[in-house]
CSV table of C-alpha atoms in Angstrom, one decimal:
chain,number,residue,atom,x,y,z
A,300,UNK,CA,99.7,139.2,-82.4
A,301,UNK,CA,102.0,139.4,-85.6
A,302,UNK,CA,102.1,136.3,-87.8
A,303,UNK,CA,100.8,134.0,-84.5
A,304,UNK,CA,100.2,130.5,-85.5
A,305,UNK,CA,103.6,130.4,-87.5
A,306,UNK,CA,105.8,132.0,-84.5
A,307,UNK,CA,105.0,130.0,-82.0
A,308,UNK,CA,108.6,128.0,-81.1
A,309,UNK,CA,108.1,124.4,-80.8
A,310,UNK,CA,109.9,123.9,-77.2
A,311,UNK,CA,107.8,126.5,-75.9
A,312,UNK,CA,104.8,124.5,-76.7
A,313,UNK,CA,106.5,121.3,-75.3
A,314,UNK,CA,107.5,123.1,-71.9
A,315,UNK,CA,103.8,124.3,-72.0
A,316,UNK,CA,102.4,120.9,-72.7
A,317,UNK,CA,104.6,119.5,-69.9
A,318,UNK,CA,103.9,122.1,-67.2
A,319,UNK,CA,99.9,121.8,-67.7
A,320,UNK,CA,100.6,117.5,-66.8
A,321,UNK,CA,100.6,116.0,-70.5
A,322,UNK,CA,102.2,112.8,-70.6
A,323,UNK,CA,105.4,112.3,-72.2
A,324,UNK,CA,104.0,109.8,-74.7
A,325,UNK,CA,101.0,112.8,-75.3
A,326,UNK,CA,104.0,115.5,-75.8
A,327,UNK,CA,105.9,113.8,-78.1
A,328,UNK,CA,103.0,112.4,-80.1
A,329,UNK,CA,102.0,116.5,-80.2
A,330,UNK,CA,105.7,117.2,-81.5
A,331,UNK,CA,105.8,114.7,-83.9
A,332,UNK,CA,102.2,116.2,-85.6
A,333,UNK,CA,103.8,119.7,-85.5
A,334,UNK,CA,107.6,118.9,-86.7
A,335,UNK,CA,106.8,116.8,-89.2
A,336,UNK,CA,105.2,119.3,-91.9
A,337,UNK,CA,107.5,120.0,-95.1
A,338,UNK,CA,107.0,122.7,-98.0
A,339,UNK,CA,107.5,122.8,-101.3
A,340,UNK,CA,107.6,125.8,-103.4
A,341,UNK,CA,106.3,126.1,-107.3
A,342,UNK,CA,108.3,129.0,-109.0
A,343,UNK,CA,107.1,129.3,-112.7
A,344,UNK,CA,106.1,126.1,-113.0
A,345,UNK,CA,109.5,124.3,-111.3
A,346,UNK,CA,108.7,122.7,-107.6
A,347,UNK,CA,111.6,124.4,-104.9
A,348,UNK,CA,112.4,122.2,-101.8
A,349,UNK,CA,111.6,120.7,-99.5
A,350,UNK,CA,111.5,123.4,-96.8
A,351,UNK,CA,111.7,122.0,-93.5
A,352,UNK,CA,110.4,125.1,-91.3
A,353,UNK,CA,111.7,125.7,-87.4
A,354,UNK,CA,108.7,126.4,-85.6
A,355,UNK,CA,105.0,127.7,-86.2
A,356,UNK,CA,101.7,125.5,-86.7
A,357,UNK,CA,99.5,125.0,-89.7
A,358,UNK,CA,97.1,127.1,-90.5
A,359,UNK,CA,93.4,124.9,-91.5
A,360,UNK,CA,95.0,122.1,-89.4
A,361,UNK,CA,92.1,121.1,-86.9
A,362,UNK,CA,94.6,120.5,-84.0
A,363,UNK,CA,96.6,123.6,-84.4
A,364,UNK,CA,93.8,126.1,-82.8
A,365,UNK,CA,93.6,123.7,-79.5
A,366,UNK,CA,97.1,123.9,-79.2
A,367,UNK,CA,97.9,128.3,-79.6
A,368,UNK,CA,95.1,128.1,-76.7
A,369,UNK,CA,97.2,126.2,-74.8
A,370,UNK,CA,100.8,128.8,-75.6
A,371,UNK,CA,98.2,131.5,-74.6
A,372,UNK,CA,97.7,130.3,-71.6
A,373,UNK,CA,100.9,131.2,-70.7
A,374,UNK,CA,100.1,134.5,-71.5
A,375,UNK,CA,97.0,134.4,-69.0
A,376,UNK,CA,99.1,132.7,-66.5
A,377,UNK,CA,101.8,135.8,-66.2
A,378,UNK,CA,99.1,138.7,-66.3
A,379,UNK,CA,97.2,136.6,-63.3
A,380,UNK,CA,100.6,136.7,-61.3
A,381,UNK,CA,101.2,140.1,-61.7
A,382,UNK,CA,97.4,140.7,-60.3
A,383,UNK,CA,98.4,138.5,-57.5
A,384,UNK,CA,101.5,140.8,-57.0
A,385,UNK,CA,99.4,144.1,-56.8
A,386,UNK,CA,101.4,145.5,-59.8
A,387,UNK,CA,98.7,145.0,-62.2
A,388,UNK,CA,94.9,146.1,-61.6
A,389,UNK,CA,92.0,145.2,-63.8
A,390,UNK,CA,88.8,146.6,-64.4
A,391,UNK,CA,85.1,145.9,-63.0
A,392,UNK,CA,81.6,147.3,-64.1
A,393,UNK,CA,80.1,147.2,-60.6
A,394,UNK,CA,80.9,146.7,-57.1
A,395,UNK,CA,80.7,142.6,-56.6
A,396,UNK,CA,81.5,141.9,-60.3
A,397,UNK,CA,85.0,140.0,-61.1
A,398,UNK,CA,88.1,141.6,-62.0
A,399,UNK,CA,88.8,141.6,-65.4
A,400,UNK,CA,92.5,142.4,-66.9
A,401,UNK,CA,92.5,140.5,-70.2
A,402,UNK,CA,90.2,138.5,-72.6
A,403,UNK,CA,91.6,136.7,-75.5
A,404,UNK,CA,90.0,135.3,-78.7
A,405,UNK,CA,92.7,133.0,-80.7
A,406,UNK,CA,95.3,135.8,-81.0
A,407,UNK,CA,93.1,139.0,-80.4
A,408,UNK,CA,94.2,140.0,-76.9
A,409,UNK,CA,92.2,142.8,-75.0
A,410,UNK,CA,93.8,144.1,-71.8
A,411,UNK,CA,92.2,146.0,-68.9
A,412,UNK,CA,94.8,148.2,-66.8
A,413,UNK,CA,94.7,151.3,-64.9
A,414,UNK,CA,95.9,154.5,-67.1
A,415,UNK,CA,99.2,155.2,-65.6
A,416,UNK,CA,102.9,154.9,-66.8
A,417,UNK,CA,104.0,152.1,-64.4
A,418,UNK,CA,101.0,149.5,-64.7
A,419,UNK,CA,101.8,150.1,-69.0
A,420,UNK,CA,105.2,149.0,-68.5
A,421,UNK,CA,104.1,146.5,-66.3
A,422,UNK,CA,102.2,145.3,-69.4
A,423,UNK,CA,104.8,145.8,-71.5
A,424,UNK,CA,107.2,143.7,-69.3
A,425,UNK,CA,104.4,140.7,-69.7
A,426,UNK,CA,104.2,141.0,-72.9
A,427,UNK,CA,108.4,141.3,-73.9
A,428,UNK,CA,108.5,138.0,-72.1
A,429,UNK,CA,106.0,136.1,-72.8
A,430,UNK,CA,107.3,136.9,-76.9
A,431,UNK,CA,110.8,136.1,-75.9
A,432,UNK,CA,110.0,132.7,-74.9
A,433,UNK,CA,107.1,131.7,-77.0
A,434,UNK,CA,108.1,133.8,-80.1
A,435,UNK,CA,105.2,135.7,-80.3
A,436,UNK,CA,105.2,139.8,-81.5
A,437,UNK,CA,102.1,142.5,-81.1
A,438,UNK,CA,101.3,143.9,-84.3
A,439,UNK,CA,101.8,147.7,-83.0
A,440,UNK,CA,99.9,148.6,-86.7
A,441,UNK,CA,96.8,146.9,-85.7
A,442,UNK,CA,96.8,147.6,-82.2
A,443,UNK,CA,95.2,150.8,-80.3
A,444,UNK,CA,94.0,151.7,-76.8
A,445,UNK,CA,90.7,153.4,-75.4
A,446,UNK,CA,90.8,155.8,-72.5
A,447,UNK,CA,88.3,156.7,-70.4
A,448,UNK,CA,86.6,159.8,-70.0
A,449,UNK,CA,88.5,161.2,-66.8
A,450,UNK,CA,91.9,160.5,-68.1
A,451,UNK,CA,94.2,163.5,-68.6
A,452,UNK,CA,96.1,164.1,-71.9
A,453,UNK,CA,99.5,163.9,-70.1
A,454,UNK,CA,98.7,160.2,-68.4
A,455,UNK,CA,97.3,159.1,-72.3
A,456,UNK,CA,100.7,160.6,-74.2
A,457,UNK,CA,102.6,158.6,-71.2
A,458,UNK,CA,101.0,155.2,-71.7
A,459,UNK,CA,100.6,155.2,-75.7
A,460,UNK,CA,104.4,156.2,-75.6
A,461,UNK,CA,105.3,153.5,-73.0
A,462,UNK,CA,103.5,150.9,-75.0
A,463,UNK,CA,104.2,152.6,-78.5
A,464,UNK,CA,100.8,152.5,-79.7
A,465,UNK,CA,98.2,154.7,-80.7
A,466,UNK,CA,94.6,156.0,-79.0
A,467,UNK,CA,91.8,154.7,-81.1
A,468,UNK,CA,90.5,157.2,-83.2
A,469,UNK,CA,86.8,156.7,-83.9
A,470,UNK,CA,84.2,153.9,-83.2
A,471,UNK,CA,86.8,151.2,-84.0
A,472,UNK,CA,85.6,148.0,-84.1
A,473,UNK,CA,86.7,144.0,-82.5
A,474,UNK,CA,86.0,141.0,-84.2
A,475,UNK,CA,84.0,142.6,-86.9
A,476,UNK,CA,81.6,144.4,-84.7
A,477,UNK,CA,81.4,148.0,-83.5
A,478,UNK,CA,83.4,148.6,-80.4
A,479,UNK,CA,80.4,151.9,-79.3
A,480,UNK,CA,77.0,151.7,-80.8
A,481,UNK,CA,75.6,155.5,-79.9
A,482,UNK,CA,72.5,156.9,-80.6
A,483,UNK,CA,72.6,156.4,-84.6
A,484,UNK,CA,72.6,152.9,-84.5
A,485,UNK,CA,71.1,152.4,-88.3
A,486,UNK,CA,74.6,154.3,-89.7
A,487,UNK,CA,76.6,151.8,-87.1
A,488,UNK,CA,75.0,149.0,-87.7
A,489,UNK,CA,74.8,149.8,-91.5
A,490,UNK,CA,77.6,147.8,-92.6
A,491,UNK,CA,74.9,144.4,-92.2
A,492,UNK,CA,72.6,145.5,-94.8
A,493,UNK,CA,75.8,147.0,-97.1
A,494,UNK,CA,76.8,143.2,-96.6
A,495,UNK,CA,73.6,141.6,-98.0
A,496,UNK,CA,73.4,144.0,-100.9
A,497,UNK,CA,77.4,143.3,-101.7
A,498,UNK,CA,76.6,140.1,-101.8
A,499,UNK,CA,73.2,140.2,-103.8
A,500,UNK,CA,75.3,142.1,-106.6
A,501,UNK,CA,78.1,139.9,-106.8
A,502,UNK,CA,75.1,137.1,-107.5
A,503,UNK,CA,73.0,139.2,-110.0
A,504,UNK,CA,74.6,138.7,-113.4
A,505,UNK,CA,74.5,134.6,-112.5
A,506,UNK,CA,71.3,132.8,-114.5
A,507,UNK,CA,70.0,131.2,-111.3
A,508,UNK,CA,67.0,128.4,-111.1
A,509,UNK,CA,64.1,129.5,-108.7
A,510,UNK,CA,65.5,126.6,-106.7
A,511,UNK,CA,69.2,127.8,-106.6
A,512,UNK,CA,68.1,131.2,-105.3
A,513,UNK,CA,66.3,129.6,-102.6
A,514,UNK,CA,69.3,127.9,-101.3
A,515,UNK,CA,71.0,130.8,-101.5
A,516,UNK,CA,68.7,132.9,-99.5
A,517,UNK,CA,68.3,130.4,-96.7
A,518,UNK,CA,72.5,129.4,-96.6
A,519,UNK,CA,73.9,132.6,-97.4
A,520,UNK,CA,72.1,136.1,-97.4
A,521,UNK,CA,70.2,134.6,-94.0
A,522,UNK,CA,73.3,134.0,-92.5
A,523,UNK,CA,75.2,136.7,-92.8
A,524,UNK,CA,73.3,139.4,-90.1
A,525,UNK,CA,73.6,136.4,-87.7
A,526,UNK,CA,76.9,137.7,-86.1
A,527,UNK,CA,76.2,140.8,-85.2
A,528,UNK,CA,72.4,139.4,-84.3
A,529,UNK,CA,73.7,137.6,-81.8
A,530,UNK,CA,74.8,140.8,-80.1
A,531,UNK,CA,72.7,143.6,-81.0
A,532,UNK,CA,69.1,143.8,-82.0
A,533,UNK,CA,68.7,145.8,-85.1
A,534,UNK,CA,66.9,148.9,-85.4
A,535,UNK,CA,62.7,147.7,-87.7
A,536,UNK,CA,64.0,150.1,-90.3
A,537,UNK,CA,67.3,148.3,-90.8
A,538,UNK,CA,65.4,144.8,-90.7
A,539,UNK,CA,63.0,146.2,-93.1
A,540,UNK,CA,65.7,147.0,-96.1
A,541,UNK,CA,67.3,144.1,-95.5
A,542,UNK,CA,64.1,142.2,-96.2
A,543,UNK,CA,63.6,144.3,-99.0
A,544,UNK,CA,66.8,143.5,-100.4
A,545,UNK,CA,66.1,139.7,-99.8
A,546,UNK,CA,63.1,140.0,-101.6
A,547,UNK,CA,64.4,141.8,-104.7
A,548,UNK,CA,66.8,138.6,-104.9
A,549,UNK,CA,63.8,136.4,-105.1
A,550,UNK,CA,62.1,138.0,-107.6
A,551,UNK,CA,64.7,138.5,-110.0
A,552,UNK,CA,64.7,142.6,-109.7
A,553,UNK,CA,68.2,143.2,-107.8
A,554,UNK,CA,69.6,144.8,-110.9
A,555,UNK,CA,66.3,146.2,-112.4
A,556,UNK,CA,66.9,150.2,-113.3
A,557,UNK,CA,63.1,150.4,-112.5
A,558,UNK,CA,62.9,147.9,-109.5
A,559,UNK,CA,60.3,145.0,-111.7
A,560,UNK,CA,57.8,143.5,-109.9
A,561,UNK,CA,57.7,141.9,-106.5
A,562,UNK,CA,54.5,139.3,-106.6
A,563,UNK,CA,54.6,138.6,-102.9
A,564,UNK,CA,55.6,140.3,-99.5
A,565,UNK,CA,58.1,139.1,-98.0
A,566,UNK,CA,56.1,138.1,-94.7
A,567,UNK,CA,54.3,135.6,-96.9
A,568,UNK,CA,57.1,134.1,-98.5
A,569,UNK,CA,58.0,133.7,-95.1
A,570,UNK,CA,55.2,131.3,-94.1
A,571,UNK,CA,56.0,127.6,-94.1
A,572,UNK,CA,55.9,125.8,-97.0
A,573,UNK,CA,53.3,123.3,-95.7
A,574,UNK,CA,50.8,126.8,-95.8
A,575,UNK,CA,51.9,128.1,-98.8
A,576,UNK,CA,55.0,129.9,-98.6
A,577,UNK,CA,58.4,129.3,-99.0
A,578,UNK,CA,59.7,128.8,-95.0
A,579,UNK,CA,62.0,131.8,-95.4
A,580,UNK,CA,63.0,133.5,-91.6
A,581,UNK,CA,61.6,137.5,-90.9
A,582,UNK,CA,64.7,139.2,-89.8
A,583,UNK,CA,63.7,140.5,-86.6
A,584,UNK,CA,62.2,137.7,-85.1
A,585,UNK,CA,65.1,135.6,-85.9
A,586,UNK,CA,67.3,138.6,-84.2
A,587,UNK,CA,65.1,138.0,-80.9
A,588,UNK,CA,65.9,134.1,-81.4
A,589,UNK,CA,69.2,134.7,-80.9
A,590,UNK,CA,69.3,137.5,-78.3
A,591,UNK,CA,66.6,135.1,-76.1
A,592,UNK,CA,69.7,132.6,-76.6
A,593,UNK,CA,71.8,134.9,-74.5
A,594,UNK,CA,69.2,135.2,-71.9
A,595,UNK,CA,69.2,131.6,-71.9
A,596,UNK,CA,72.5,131.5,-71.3
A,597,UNK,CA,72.1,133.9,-68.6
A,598,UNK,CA,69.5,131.3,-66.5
A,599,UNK,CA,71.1,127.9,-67.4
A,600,UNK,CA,75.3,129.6,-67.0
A,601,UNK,CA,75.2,131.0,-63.6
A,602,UNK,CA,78.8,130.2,-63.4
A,603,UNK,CA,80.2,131.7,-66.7
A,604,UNK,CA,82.2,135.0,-66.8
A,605,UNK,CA,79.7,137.4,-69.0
A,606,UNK,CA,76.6,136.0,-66.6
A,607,UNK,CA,78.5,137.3,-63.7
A,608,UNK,CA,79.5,140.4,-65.2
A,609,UNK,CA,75.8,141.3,-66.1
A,610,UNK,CA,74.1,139.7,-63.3
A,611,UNK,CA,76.5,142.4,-60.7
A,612,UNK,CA,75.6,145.0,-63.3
A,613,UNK,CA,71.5,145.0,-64.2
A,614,UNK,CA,70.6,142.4,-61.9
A,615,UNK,CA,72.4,141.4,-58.9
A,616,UNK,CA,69.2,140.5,-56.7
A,617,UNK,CA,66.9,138.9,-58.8
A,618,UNK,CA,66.8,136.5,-62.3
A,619,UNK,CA,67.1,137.7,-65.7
A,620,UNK,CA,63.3,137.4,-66.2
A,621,UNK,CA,63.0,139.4,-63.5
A,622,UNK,CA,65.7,142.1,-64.5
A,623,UNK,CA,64.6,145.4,-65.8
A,624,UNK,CA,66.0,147.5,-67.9
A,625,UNK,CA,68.2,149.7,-65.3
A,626,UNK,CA,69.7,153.5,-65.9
A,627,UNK,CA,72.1,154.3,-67.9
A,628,UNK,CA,72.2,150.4,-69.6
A,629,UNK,CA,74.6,149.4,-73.0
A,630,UNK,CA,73.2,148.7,-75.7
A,631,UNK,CA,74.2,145.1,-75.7
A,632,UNK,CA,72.0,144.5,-72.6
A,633,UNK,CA,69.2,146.6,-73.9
A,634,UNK,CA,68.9,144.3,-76.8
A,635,UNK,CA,69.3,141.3,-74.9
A,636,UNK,CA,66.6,142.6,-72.7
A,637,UNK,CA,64.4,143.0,-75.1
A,638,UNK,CA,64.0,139.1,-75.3
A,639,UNK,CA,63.2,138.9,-71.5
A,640,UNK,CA,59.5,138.5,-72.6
A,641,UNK,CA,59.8,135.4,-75.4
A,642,UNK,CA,62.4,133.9,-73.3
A,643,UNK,CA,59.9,133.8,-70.3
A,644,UNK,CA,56.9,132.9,-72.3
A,645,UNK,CA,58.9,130.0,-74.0
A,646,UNK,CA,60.6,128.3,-70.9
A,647,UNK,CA,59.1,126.2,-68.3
A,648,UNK,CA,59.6,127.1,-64.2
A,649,UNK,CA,60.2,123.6,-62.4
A,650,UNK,CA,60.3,123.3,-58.1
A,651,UNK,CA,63.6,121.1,-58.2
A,652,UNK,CA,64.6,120.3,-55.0
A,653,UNK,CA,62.6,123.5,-53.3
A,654,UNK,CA,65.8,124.5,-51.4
A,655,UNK,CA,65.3,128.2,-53.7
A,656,UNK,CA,61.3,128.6,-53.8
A,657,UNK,CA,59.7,131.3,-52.6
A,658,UNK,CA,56.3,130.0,-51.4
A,659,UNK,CA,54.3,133.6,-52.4
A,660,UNK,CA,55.9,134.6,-55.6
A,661,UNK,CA,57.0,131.6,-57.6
A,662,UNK,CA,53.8,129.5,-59.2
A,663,UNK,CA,54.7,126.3,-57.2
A,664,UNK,CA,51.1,125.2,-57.1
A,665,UNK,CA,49.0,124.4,-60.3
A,666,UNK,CA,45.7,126.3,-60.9
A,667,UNK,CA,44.5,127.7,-64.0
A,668,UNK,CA,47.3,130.5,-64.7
A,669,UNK,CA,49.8,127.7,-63.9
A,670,UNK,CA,49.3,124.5,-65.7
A,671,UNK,CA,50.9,121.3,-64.7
């Protein structure tokens, strides 16, 4: 969406509030925090204004993220009844998992529809309306659509024309991550190490205390492979250079013509500081951390929309520390996977209420594999 948080009309969100059961003291209390906000504007030095604004929400104000969830809604509301009508079909990656026709993040919208004129200018339709009334635009620039593989050229020319926007050329990527990780996933997933080293340059030329690069290391350069950790588990060789690259920092050699002297591995620097290191974090076992969180996730969510969509996928019958890898899996599961063995050597198996035992496979009974 164009411009979201500052288009949205202010009696759309008060019809929204009203229809979802707010109180009328809540609504205008919600009005008042949104139609209060005045501007002022410094032009060489001499303050212009007020400028008392029409509609939109503040951008950094705490409140104004809860409240474009709620206008969204809307959005969500309208494609739902047009899956109700049978005008609007969404997609599903195995037989008994759910229908899905949209996901939204804030206002990054992703849409599931069958390739054919009609259901795009159903989609159109939604989407004409719902901007009408809450003020909302799509940014055609930023926008593009993937096909799938049995679609013919006439069908894709037909719906990029209907919606006026253009195939995806490429990988593409979604909220900063790659949309298709193939088979050369250390060029994909690249752009993490290209990070760390970006910013490990931008801090060279600083005169920085031993104790200042240390709380740079652990805040920053640690953080920063996190997001896409969470998703994908990094090829060893990428972990590797990125280590390398952390350890450079440490030492003082990332801007060294002939690379200086490294006095210490990085796996020792990485023991706790109560043993003699420095309680720095190896990259891929903090990768398999975050992965074995999505398994988690996977055992303690049932209920939630992405354990449903991978449970009907790789492992409709069975848990996810029972789940094998499967033919044919994405990459995303495949890493997550590859935690199924800390995840089930870290978590404890408890009876419960015995309704789901089963008396010859689960260790119900304590013996010496199987301690109380």
């Amino acid at each position: 969406m164009s411009k979201a948080y500052d288009r949205v009309e202010w009696g759309f969100l008060g019809k929204i509030l009203e229809k979802m059961g707010f109180s009328e003291h809540w609504v205008r209390l919600m009005r008042e925090c949104v139609t209060t906000v005045r501007y002022s504007i410094l032009v060489e030095g001499k303050e212009w204004g007020p400028v008392e604004p029409g509609r939109g929400l503040r951008q950094g104000d705490p409140l104004s993220p809860c409240l474009f969830i709620l206008v969204a809604e809307c959005l969500s509301a309208m494609l739902r009844a047009r899956e109700e009508e049978g005008v609007l079909n969404g997609m599903r990656v195995a037989r008994v998992a759910p229908v899905i026709s949209h996901l939204f993040f804030a206002y990054d919208c992703l849409f599931f529809f069958r390739a054919n004129n009609f259901e795009a200018g159903v989609l159109n339709g939604v989407l004409k309306e719902y901007g009408a009334a809450s003020g909302q635009e799509v940014n055609l620039g930023k926008s593009s659509i993937v096909f799938g593989r049995n679609i013919h050229r006439e069908d894709k020319e037909a719906v990029c024309e209907e919606l006026g926007i253009h195939e995806q050329q490429g990988q593409g990527k979604y909220l900063g991550l790659p949309g298709y990780v193939g088979r050369k996933k250390r060029e994909i997933l690249g752009f993490v190490r290209d990070r760390v080293r970006a910013r490990v340059m931008q801090w060279g030329n600083r005169f920085l205390s031993r104790g200042g690069r240390e709380v740079l290391l652990k805040t920053v350069l640690q953080s920063l492979p996190n997001y896409a950790m969470n998703v994908f588990l990094l090829p060893l060789s990428l972990c590797d250079e990125i280590e390398k690259t952390m350890n450079s920092f440490w030492w003082g050699c990332e801007r060294r013509e002939r690379g200086g002297i490294r006095w210490s591995k990085w796996s020792d620097l990485c023991v706790p500081k109560k043993f003699g290191g420095m309680g720095f974090r190896r990259v891929r076992e903090m990768n398999l951390a975050m992965l074995g969180k999505q398994g988690w996730n996977f055992l303690t969510k049932p209920d939630a929309l992405v354990t449903r969509v991978f449970k009907a996928r790789y492992f409709p019958k069975c848990s996810f520390l029972e789940a094998k890898r499967g033919s044919n899996p994405s990459f995303v599961w495949s890493s997550i996977w590859e935690s199924q063995t800390m995840v089930g050597k870290g978590v404890r198996w408890r009876v419960g209420n015995g309704e789901s035992i089963r008396v010859w496979g689960d260790p119900w009974l304590p013996d010496d594999l199987n301690a109380p």
